[in-house]
Short mmCIF file of C-alpha atoms and ligand atoms in Angstrom, two decimals:
data_model
loop_
_atom_site.label_atom_id
_atom_site.label_comp_id
_atom_site.label_asym_id
_atom_site.label_seq_id
_atom_site.Cartn_x
_atom_site.Cartn_y
_atom_site.Cartn_z
CA MET A 1 -251.65 -60.04 115.58
CA THR A 2 -248.68 -57.68 113.61
CA ASN A 3 -248.22 -53.88 115.39
CA TYR A 4 -247.11 -51.40 113.54
CA TYR A 5 -245.78 -48.08 115.13
CA GLU A 6 -246.43 -46.26 111.04
CA ARG A 7 -248.33 -49.12 108.97
CA GLU A 8 -249.26 -46.90 106.81
CA PHE A 9 -245.62 -46.16 105.59
CA GLU A 10 -244.04 -49.86 106.57
CA THR A 11 -246.17 -51.64 104.76
CA LEU A 12 -246.45 -49.13 101.53
CA PRO A 13 -246.75 -51.10 98.67
CA ARG A 14 -243.59 -51.64 96.82
CA GLU A 15 -244.42 -49.73 93.02
CA PHE A 16 -245.74 -46.74 95.34
CA LEU A 17 -242.19 -47.39 98.18
CA GLU A 18 -239.71 -46.83 95.42
CA LYS A 19 -242.28 -43.67 93.87
CA LEU A 20 -242.01 -42.19 97.32
CA GLN A 21 -238.07 -42.46 97.76
CA LEU A 22 -237.51 -41.53 93.79
CA GLU A 23 -239.77 -38.58 94.67
CA ARG A 24 -237.16 -38.18 98.21
CA LEU A 25 -234.17 -38.52 96.11
CA GLN A 26 -234.61 -36.48 93.22
CA THR A 27 -235.49 -33.56 96.16
CA LEU A 28 -232.31 -34.29 97.88
CA LEU A 29 -230.24 -34.70 95.23
CA GLU A 30 -231.51 -30.52 94.01
CA TYR A 31 -230.69 -29.88 97.83
CA VAL A 32 -227.65 -31.19 98.10
CA TYR A 33 -226.00 -29.99 94.87
CA GLU A 34 -227.58 -26.02 96.93
CA LYS A 35 -226.61 -26.82 100.55
CA CYS A 36 -223.19 -28.44 100.30
CA ASP A 37 -220.11 -27.01 98.46
CA PHE A 38 -218.54 -30.46 98.83
CA TYR A 39 -221.91 -32.78 96.57
CA HIS A 40 -221.75 -29.13 94.33
CA LYS A 41 -218.29 -30.46 93.66
CA LYS A 42 -218.40 -33.61 93.47
CA LEU A 43 -221.18 -34.03 90.83
CA ASP A 44 -220.08 -31.56 89.12
CA GLU A 45 -216.42 -33.35 88.60
CA SER A 46 -218.76 -36.70 87.55
CA SER A 47 -220.18 -34.46 84.74
CA ILE A 48 -224.05 -35.29 86.79
CA LYS A 49 -227.29 -32.76 87.10
CA PRO A 50 -229.61 -33.73 90.07
CA ALA A 51 -231.78 -33.15 86.62
CA ASP A 52 -230.38 -36.64 85.48
CA ILE A 53 -231.59 -38.98 87.90
CA LYS A 54 -234.75 -40.12 86.00
CA SER A 55 -235.40 -43.47 88.05
CA LEU A 56 -234.13 -45.34 90.66
CA SER A 57 -231.74 -46.55 87.91
CA ASP A 58 -229.98 -44.46 87.74
CA LEU A 59 -228.65 -44.19 91.23
CA LYS A 60 -225.63 -46.37 89.53
CA LYS A 61 -224.24 -43.13 88.29
CA LEU A 62 -224.18 -41.16 91.25
CA PRO A 63 -220.46 -41.41 92.90
CA PHE A 64 -219.52 -42.53 96.29
CA THR A 65 -218.74 -41.26 99.22
CA THR A 66 -216.95 -42.57 101.56
CA LYS A 67 -215.09 -42.04 105.64
CA GLN A 68 -212.40 -40.28 104.21
CA ASP A 69 -214.19 -37.53 102.41
CA LEU A 70 -216.26 -37.28 106.32
CA ARG A 71 -211.79 -37.09 107.56
CA ASP A 72 -211.16 -34.80 105.12
CA ASN A 73 -214.46 -32.26 105.39
CA TYR A 74 -214.24 -32.58 109.09
CA PRO A 75 -216.30 -31.69 110.82
CA TYR A 76 -218.65 -30.01 109.66
CA GLY A 77 -217.93 -29.57 106.16
CA MET A 78 -220.70 -32.18 105.32
CA PHE A 79 -223.20 -30.74 106.51
CA SER A 80 -225.99 -29.22 104.29
CA ALA A 81 -227.91 -27.42 106.71
CA SER A 82 -226.84 -23.90 108.05
CA MET A 83 -225.03 -24.35 111.43
CA ASN A 84 -227.74 -22.44 112.87
CA ASP A 85 -230.39 -25.37 112.08
CA ILE A 86 -228.30 -28.44 113.37
CA VAL A 87 -229.06 -28.71 116.20
CA ARG A 88 -227.19 -32.15 117.45
CA VAL A 89 -223.44 -33.84 116.67
CA HIS A 90 -222.55 -37.32 117.27
CA ALA A 91 -219.24 -39.21 116.51
CA SER A 92 -217.80 -42.55 116.22
CA SER A 93 -213.73 -43.61 115.73
CA GLY A 94 -212.19 -42.41 112.46
CA THR A 95 -209.32 -44.26 110.83
CA THR A 96 -206.92 -41.79 112.47
CA GLY A 97 -207.23 -39.75 115.74
CA LYS A 98 -209.98 -37.40 113.52
CA LEU A 99 -213.92 -38.37 114.59
CA THR A 100 -216.27 -39.43 111.76
CA VAL A 101 -218.88 -36.33 112.65
CA ALA A 102 -222.75 -36.61 112.40
CA GLY A 103 -224.96 -33.79 112.24
CA TYR A 104 -228.75 -33.51 112.39
CA THR A 105 -231.05 -30.94 112.33
CA GLN A 106 -234.19 -31.41 114.14
CA ASN A 107 -235.86 -33.18 111.33
CA ASP A 108 -233.56 -35.16 111.44
CA ILE A 109 -233.78 -36.41 115.21
CA ASP A 110 -237.58 -36.65 115.04
CA ILE A 111 -236.40 -39.34 111.64
CA TRP A 112 -234.14 -41.56 114.07
CA SER A 113 -236.76 -41.07 117.02
CA ALA A 114 -239.63 -42.32 114.75
CA VAL A 115 -237.59 -45.77 113.09
CA MET A 116 -236.77 -46.17 116.29
CA ALA A 117 -240.29 -46.24 117.61
CA ARG A 118 -240.90 -48.37 114.49
CA SER A 119 -237.58 -50.68 115.96
CA PHE A 120 -239.21 -50.49 118.93
CA THR A 121 -243.11 -52.48 117.51
CA ALA A 122 -241.70 -54.69 115.13
CA GLY A 123 -239.78 -56.20 118.20
CA GLY A 124 -243.24 -56.24 120.43
CA CYS A 125 -243.00 -53.48 122.49
CA SER A 126 -245.52 -50.37 122.87
CA HIS A 127 -246.38 -47.69 124.99
CA SER A 128 -246.37 -50.29 127.76
CA SER A 129 -243.26 -50.95 127.41
CA ILE A 130 -240.67 -50.34 130.39
CA ILE A 131 -237.24 -50.12 127.62
CA ASN A 132 -233.64 -50.53 129.59
CA VAL A 133 -231.22 -47.90 127.26
CA ALA A 134 -227.47 -49.80 128.69
CA TYR A 135 -225.95 -48.87 125.47
CA GLY A 136 -223.55 -45.95 126.30
CA TYR A 137 -224.53 -42.20 125.70
CA GLY A 138 -222.75 -39.78 124.43
CA LEU A 139 -220.90 -39.30 120.80
CA PHE A 140 -221.68 -43.13 120.58
CA THR A 141 -225.81 -42.66 118.74
CA GLY A 142 -226.57 -46.05 120.91
CA GLY A 143 -227.97 -44.31 124.12
CA LEU A 144 -229.94 -41.18 122.92
CA GLY A 145 -230.88 -43.13 119.65
CA ALA A 146 -232.63 -45.73 121.21
CA HIS A 147 -233.51 -43.19 124.44
CA TYR A 148 -235.85 -40.69 121.36
CA GLY A 149 -237.21 -43.68 120.52
CA SER A 150 -238.44 -45.51 123.54
CA GLU A 151 -239.93 -41.87 124.77
CA LEU A 152 -241.88 -41.18 121.16
CA LEU A 153 -243.44 -44.70 121.83
CA GLY A 154 -244.39 -43.21 124.69
CA ALA A 155 -242.86 -46.53 126.91
CA LEU A 156 -241.55 -46.09 129.89
CA THR A 157 -237.26 -44.68 129.50
CA ILE A 158 -234.38 -45.51 131.48
CA PRO A 159 -231.12 -44.10 130.64
CA ALA A 160 -228.94 -46.75 132.61
CA SER A 161 -226.59 -46.06 129.86
CA SER A 162 -223.39 -49.10 130.21
CA GLY A 163 -221.71 -50.13 133.24
CA ASN A 164 -222.15 -50.94 136.98
CA THR A 165 -223.98 -54.59 136.36
CA LYS A 166 -224.90 -55.09 139.80
CA ARG A 167 -227.43 -51.75 140.06
CA GLN A 168 -228.56 -53.07 136.12
CA LEU A 169 -229.77 -56.69 137.18
CA GLN A 170 -231.27 -54.40 140.38
CA MET A 171 -232.77 -52.15 138.02
CA PHE A 172 -234.68 -55.33 135.72
CA LYS A 173 -235.67 -56.37 139.54
CA ASP A 174 -237.19 -53.50 140.43
CA PHE A 175 -238.50 -51.73 138.20
CA LYS A 176 -239.71 -54.71 136.04
CA VAL A 177 -237.35 -53.87 133.39
CA SER A 178 -239.85 -55.52 130.03
CA THR A 179 -236.45 -54.56 127.26
CA LEU A 180 -233.54 -53.99 127.23
CA CYS A 181 -231.43 -52.43 124.74
CA CYS A 182 -227.25 -52.85 124.68
CA THR A 183 -224.80 -54.48 122.88
CA PRO A 184 -225.31 -58.50 122.08
CA SER A 185 -221.52 -59.50 124.21
CA TYR A 186 -222.74 -57.54 127.45
CA ALA A 187 -225.91 -59.16 127.33
CA LEU A 188 -224.71 -62.64 127.77
CA TYR A 189 -222.07 -60.91 130.30
CA LEU A 190 -225.49 -59.74 131.92
CA ALA A 191 -226.51 -63.78 131.51
CA ASP A 192 -223.68 -63.95 133.87
CA GLU A 193 -223.48 -61.67 136.09
CA MET A 194 -227.25 -62.69 136.88
CA GLU A 195 -226.46 -66.53 137.47
CA LYS A 196 -223.06 -65.01 139.33
CA GLU A 197 -225.92 -63.20 141.77
CA GLY A 198 -228.28 -66.05 142.15
CA TYR A 199 -231.05 -64.56 140.03
CA LYS A 200 -233.79 -66.90 137.92
CA ILE A 201 -235.12 -65.70 134.86
CA SER A 202 -238.52 -65.88 137.22
CA ASP A 203 -236.97 -62.95 139.10
CA PHE A 204 -237.66 -60.46 135.84
CA SER A 205 -240.26 -58.87 133.60
CA LEU A 206 -237.76 -59.63 130.67
CA LYS A 207 -239.31 -59.69 126.83
CA GLN A 208 -236.62 -58.63 124.42
CA GLY A 209 -233.82 -57.24 123.89
CA PHE A 210 -232.21 -54.81 120.85
CA PHE A 211 -228.58 -56.01 120.46
CA GLY A 212 -226.12 -54.68 117.95
CA ALA A 213 -223.64 -52.37 117.46
CA GLU A 214 -221.36 -55.44 117.14
CA PRO A 215 -221.16 -58.06 114.72
CA TRP A 216 -222.87 -61.41 116.22
CA SER A 217 -224.22 -65.27 115.38
CA GLU A 218 -227.31 -67.05 115.23
CA GLU A 219 -225.38 -69.13 118.49
CA MET A 220 -224.87 -66.00 120.14
CA ARG A 221 -229.17 -65.10 119.83
CA THR A 222 -229.70 -68.52 120.88
CA GLN A 223 -227.73 -68.55 124.41
CA ILE A 224 -229.25 -64.47 125.22
CA GLN A 225 -232.98 -65.71 124.47
CA GLU A 226 -232.20 -69.01 126.79
CA ARG A 227 -230.63 -67.71 129.30
CA LEU A 228 -232.28 -63.69 130.42
CA GLY A 229 -235.32 -66.00 128.19
CA ILE A 230 -236.75 -63.26 125.95
CA LYS A 231 -236.47 -62.98 122.39
CA ALA A 232 -233.40 -61.14 121.28
CA TYR A 233 -233.35 -59.22 117.74
CA ASN A 234 -230.60 -57.88 115.39
CA ILE A 235 -230.80 -54.13 115.40
CA TYR A 236 -228.22 -52.37 113.00
CA GLY A 237 -227.08 -48.58 112.18
CA LEU A 238 -224.42 -46.59 111.75
CA SER A 239 -223.65 -42.78 113.11
CA GLU A 240 -223.47 -41.59 109.70
CA ILE A 241 -226.64 -42.93 108.24
CA ILE A 242 -228.42 -42.02 111.36
CA GLY A 243 -227.30 -43.83 114.11
CA PRO A 244 -229.09 -47.31 115.53
CA GLY A 245 -233.09 -48.00 113.79
CA VAL A 246 -231.30 -47.68 110.11
CA SER A 247 -233.03 -51.57 109.96
CA ILE A 248 -234.24 -53.69 112.88
CA GLU A 249 -235.59 -57.38 112.24
CA CYS A 250 -239.54 -57.86 113.53
CA GLU A 251 -240.58 -60.93 115.19
CA HIS A 252 -239.69 -63.34 112.10
CA GLN A 253 -236.07 -63.01 113.27
CA CYS A 254 -234.89 -63.86 109.04
CA GLY A 255 -232.84 -60.92 108.49
CA ALA A 256 -233.28 -57.01 109.46
CA HIS A 257 -236.31 -54.75 107.29
CA ILE A 258 -233.94 -51.51 105.96
CA TRP A 259 -236.48 -48.45 106.18
CA GLU A 260 -236.20 -47.91 103.28
CA ASP A 261 -238.49 -44.48 102.79
CA HIS A 262 -235.61 -43.04 104.82
CA PHE A 263 -232.20 -45.13 103.48
CA LEU A 264 -232.32 -46.30 100.18
CA PRO A 265 -229.83 -49.40 100.49
CA GLU A 266 -227.33 -50.96 97.65
CA ILE A 267 -225.02 -54.00 97.50
CA ILE A 268 -221.85 -52.81 95.53
CA ASP A 269 -219.01 -55.07 94.35
CA PRO A 270 -216.20 -53.96 97.60
CA GLU A 271 -213.40 -54.28 94.58
CA THR A 272 -215.46 -53.63 91.10
CA LEU A 273 -217.46 -51.28 93.04
CA GLU A 274 -220.17 -51.89 90.32
CA PRO A 275 -224.02 -52.65 92.34
CA LEU A 276 -224.70 -56.49 92.82
CA LYS A 277 -227.79 -58.43 92.33
CA ASN A 278 -230.59 -58.66 95.54
CA GLY A 279 -229.00 -61.99 97.31
CA GLU A 280 -225.84 -61.46 96.72
CA GLN A 281 -222.88 -60.73 99.28
CA GLY A 282 -220.86 -57.51 98.85
CA GLU A 283 -220.44 -54.54 100.78
CA LEU A 284 -223.62 -52.49 102.19
CA VAL A 285 -224.38 -48.34 100.10
CA PHE A 286 -226.70 -46.27 101.58
CA THR A 287 -228.25 -42.88 100.30
CA THR A 288 -230.53 -40.68 103.10
CA ILE A 289 -233.75 -39.81 101.56
CA SER A 290 -235.07 -37.31 103.64
CA LYS A 291 -232.34 -36.21 106.02
CA THR A 292 -231.52 -32.46 106.15
CA GLY A 293 -228.11 -31.66 108.05
CA MET A 294 -225.77 -34.14 106.77
CA PRO A 295 -227.60 -35.90 103.76
CA LEU A 296 -225.20 -39.01 102.51
CA ILE A 297 -225.03 -40.23 99.09
CA ARG A 298 -223.90 -44.04 98.14
CA TYR A 299 -222.27 -43.68 101.78
CA ARG A 300 -219.40 -47.00 101.60
CA THR A 301 -220.37 -49.09 105.37
CA ARG A 302 -217.45 -51.14 104.24
CA ASP A 303 -220.05 -53.61 106.38
CA LEU A 304 -220.58 -56.96 103.48
CA CYS A 305 -224.11 -58.89 103.98
CA SER A 306 -226.93 -59.22 101.75
CA LEU A 307 -230.29 -58.40 100.24
CA ILE A 308 -233.44 -60.49 100.36
CA GLU A 309 -236.58 -59.21 98.40
CA GLU A 310 -238.92 -62.01 99.35
CA PRO A 311 -241.69 -60.61 101.03
CA CYS A 312 -242.03 -61.26 105.01
CA GLU A 313 -244.80 -62.76 106.41
CA CYS A 314 -245.00 -59.77 108.66
CA GLY A 315 -246.46 -57.59 105.79
CA ARG A 316 -243.87 -55.11 105.76
CA THR A 317 -242.11 -54.15 102.38
CA HIS A 318 -239.40 -52.62 103.45
CA ILE A 319 -236.17 -54.90 101.72
CA ARG A 320 -234.19 -57.24 104.66
CA MET A 321 -230.35 -57.98 105.16
CA THR A 322 -228.51 -60.55 106.47
CA ARG A 323 -226.38 -60.23 108.88
CA ILE A 324 -223.20 -58.64 108.62
CA ILE A 325 -220.70 -61.00 107.77
CA GLY A 326 -217.69 -59.03 107.42
CA ARG A 327 -215.49 -55.88 106.84
CA SER A 328 -214.40 -54.60 103.92
CA ASP A 329 -212.10 -52.27 105.41
CA ASP A 330 -208.95 -53.39 108.81
CA MET A 331 -211.76 -51.79 111.37
CA LEU A 332 -212.35 -53.62 114.33
CA ILE A 333 -215.50 -53.65 117.12
CA ILE A 334 -214.41 -53.82 120.36
CA GLY A 335 -216.95 -53.65 123.37
CA GLY A 336 -219.14 -51.79 120.92
CA VAL A 337 -216.52 -49.64 120.69
CA ASN A 338 -215.31 -48.96 116.65
CA VAL A 339 -211.43 -49.08 116.42
CA PHE A 340 -208.90 -48.97 113.96
CA PRO A 341 -205.49 -50.74 114.46
CA SER A 342 -204.32 -47.56 111.97
CA GLN A 343 -205.17 -45.33 116.07
CA ILE A 344 -203.05 -47.77 117.97
CA GLU A 345 -200.64 -47.68 115.91
CA SER A 346 -200.10 -43.70 116.26
CA ALA A 347 -200.65 -43.70 120.02
CA LEU A 348 -197.64 -46.36 120.45
CA PHE A 349 -195.57 -44.96 117.96
CA SER A 350 -195.99 -41.51 119.94
CA VAL A 351 -193.21 -42.77 122.22
CA LYS A 352 -189.32 -43.43 120.70
CA GLU A 353 -188.76 -46.35 122.70
CA ILE A 354 -190.98 -48.35 121.33
CA GLU A 355 -189.79 -50.41 117.69
CA PRO A 356 -191.83 -50.53 115.04
CA HIS A 357 -193.26 -54.18 115.55
CA TYR A 358 -196.40 -55.06 117.66
CA MET A 359 -199.56 -57.35 117.61
CA ILE A 360 -203.14 -56.83 118.45
CA ILE A 361 -204.47 -59.31 120.41
CA VAL A 362 -208.28 -59.24 120.44
CA ASP A 363 -210.08 -61.95 123.17
CA ARG A 364 -214.16 -62.63 123.91
CA VAL A 365 -213.15 -63.37 128.39
CA ASN A 366 -216.80 -63.69 130.00
CA ASN A 367 -218.48 -62.44 127.20
CA LEU A 368 -216.46 -59.00 127.48
CA ASP A 369 -214.05 -57.70 124.56
CA LYS A 370 -209.53 -57.27 125.88
CA ILE A 371 -207.39 -56.20 124.28
CA GLU A 372 -203.94 -56.91 124.49
CA ILE A 373 -201.06 -55.09 122.37
CA GLN A 374 -197.20 -56.40 122.44
CA VAL A 375 -195.14 -54.41 121.50
CA GLU A 376 -191.48 -55.01 120.86
CA ILE A 377 -188.58 -52.10 122.38
CA LYS A 378 -184.91 -52.20 122.35
CA ASP A 379 -183.30 -55.42 124.74
CA GLU A 380 -181.14 -53.13 126.97
CA LEU A 381 -184.87 -51.62 128.55
CA PHE A 382 -185.22 -55.44 129.72
CA SER A 383 -181.66 -54.83 132.08
CA ASP A 384 -183.44 -50.97 132.65
CA GLU A 385 -184.62 -49.87 136.42
CA VAL A 386 -188.54 -52.35 136.42
CA LYS A 387 -189.73 -49.04 137.88
CA ASN A 388 -188.37 -47.11 134.52
CA LEU A 389 -190.19 -50.17 132.09
CA GLN A 390 -193.49 -49.89 134.58
CA ASN A 391 -194.02 -45.93 133.56
CA LEU A 392 -193.32 -46.94 130.16
CA LYS A 393 -195.65 -48.88 130.24
CA ASN A 394 -198.11 -46.94 131.47
CA LEU A 395 -197.33 -44.17 128.88
CA LEU A 396 -198.29 -46.24 126.59
CA GLU A 397 -201.55 -47.64 128.42
CA LYS A 398 -202.22 -44.64 128.59
CA ASN A 399 -201.71 -43.35 125.00
CA VAL A 400 -203.31 -46.38 123.37
CA SER A 401 -206.61 -45.66 125.95
CA SER A 402 -206.97 -42.10 125.12
CA ALA A 403 -206.54 -42.66 120.85
CA ILE A 404 -209.30 -45.65 121.02
CA SER A 405 -211.16 -44.62 124.11
CA ILE A 406 -211.47 -48.49 125.76
CA SER A 407 -208.31 -49.97 127.72
CA ALA A 408 -205.95 -52.28 126.47
CA LYS A 409 -203.09 -53.98 128.06
CA ILE A 410 -199.58 -53.80 126.95
CA HIS A 411 -197.20 -56.93 127.09
CA PHE A 412 -193.28 -55.67 126.07
CA VAL A 413 -191.45 -58.28 124.08
CA SER A 414 -188.30 -58.54 123.09
CA ARG A 415 -187.11 -57.92 119.82
CA GLY A 416 -187.79 -60.30 117.57
CA THR A 417 -190.64 -62.48 119.36
CA ILE A 418 -193.64 -60.66 116.87
CA GLU A 419 -193.17 -62.81 113.90
CA ARG A 420 -192.27 -60.65 110.16
CA SER A 421 -194.37 -60.99 107.51
CA GLN A 422 -193.41 -61.75 103.98
CA GLY A 423 -195.74 -59.84 102.69
CA LYS A 424 -198.96 -58.05 104.33
CA ALA A 425 -197.86 -57.02 107.75
CA VAL A 426 -200.25 -59.07 109.88
CA ARG A 427 -200.79 -56.86 113.01
CA VAL A 428 -204.37 -57.94 114.25
CA ILE A 429 -205.17 -61.74 116.03
CA ASP A 430 -209.00 -61.92 116.38
CA LYS A 431 -209.58 -65.01 118.99
CA ARG A 432 -213.56 -64.06 119.44
CA ARG A 433 -215.29 -66.66 118.45
CA ILE A 434 -218.43 -65.16 117.86
O1 DLL B 501 -222.96 -48.23 116.35
C1 DLL B 501 -224.67 -47.91 116.40
C2 DLL B 501 -225.45 -48.74 116.50
C3 DLL B 501 -225.82 -48.65 118.20
C4 DLL B 501 -225.85 -49.97 116.22
C5 DLL B 501 -227.01 -49.29 118.51
C6 DLL B 501 -227.20 -50.40 116.82
C7 DLL B 501 -227.09 -50.67 117.72
P1 DLL B 501 -221.37 -46.41 115.23
O2 DLL B 501 -220.70 -46.47 116.48
O3 DLL B 501 -221.30 -45.52 113.83
O4 DLL B 501 -222.96 -47.16 115.14
O5 DLL B 501 -220.79 -47.91 114.38
C8 DLL B 501 -221.88 -48.46 113.27
O6 DLL B 501 -221.04 -50.75 114.03
O7 DLL B 501 -221.14 -49.83 110.24
C9 DLL B 501 -220.96 -52.03 111.94
O8 DLL B 501 -219.86 -52.45 111.47
C10 DLL B 501 -221.23 -51.61 113.42
N1 DLL B 501 -223.04 -52.41 113.67
C11 DLL B 501 -223.99 -51.35 114.32
N2 DLL B 501 -224.71 -52.66 114.25
C12 DLL B 501 -224.14 -53.93 113.63
C13 DLL B 501 -225.26 -55.18 113.83
C14 DLL B 501 -223.56 -47.47 116.15
N3 DLL B 501 -226.35 -55.33 114.25
C15 DLL B 501 -220.77 -49.80 112.75
N4 DLL B 501 -223.98 -56.02 113.59
C16 DLL B 501 -221.59 -50.79 111.41
C17 DLL B 501 -223.66 -56.38 113.02
C18 DLL B 501 -222.85 -53.80 114.09
N5 DLL B 501 -222.67 -54.77 112.83
#
């Protein structure tokens, strides 16, 4: 039997769900038009008044919002609520040094906790679950998002955060953890360590896991499920929209239900920006229709997928999305951290000895993402003292790591080693087979 956290909303017949969506959209448009200078200007520039939106199909008349808009209005310019009502911020990497900031009112934290509680329930959790949150706590939304949802559900919540793998395994056993939340690659790393440390599946009480924050595949699901003896659910989200819990798979594991009473999805062609039909692959766009802190209209996620409208056996009426199959920009996700090549480039070029040729090589070794950067340096530097070369390497590694929040290995190569491109420079080799 299917369990729901908010049955009434989760199984609302489409007709009523769409009515609710339209009402919320209209209220939201009035709200942002009045409260947020950015949207007031943007709607005026598009010659649209909130009252012009009379049906859900009018959504396509509204202008898009992009990550660049968030950057241009850094840090608080996209907020609609007054600063006194903002109770929390989270942030993720932007395309340059600037963070992409998201602001939450108490209303937004409550919605987020509820959609996470719904998500946990969709994957078979209840108040008797023991949920180990091994997503990072901090500006990243993974840790606190899962934490608040788990507590609202009434589950026992372990704020383990990421890392310290041996201790995590010890806790799985001693604390009788039933549920794991982390990136899919960390789940496989945990499975490796589990075997190395001599644990067996039967030492644990694990039942299910909620994995996301980076792309993964059905092959990875099979491995995680077999090696940890659990059901592995795909959880999706992004900080700009709310964090994890924008969508979740149910027990049927056939696409992730988008919590459509809060987040209105569309798929567009990333080139023409025209809306595509359900089933067609394109870029996912969201309008948040219930948040008050930083509501976003037609936010371009850059994530590529398609929407599945066929009814699901679980009885939830909310549309599903397929796995993310790529991005329409150059963002990389390395160990769950969003990284733009441009961030690495500016960190490298802040040092004058560096030639303007480099290559970022991303690989997955023992289920952990590694990043190496080959950098050309002037030939005379190779004949310099080893100590100086080492200092330069240390400095670059420090600069890059602080720019992208994860450590990277620098490897110097001599002039002309990195292949010159005839057209668009190729700066990234991603060797990961996901
Ligand atoms: O990664 C929120 C999150 C935390 C989701 C924990 C799931 C679990 P950001 O740091 O803002 O937020 O990164 C958002 O990560 O646009 C996708 O490109 C990618 N992403 C998130 N979940 C998935 C997933 C969090 N299940 C960006 N599959 C998004 C593929 C994902 N990509």
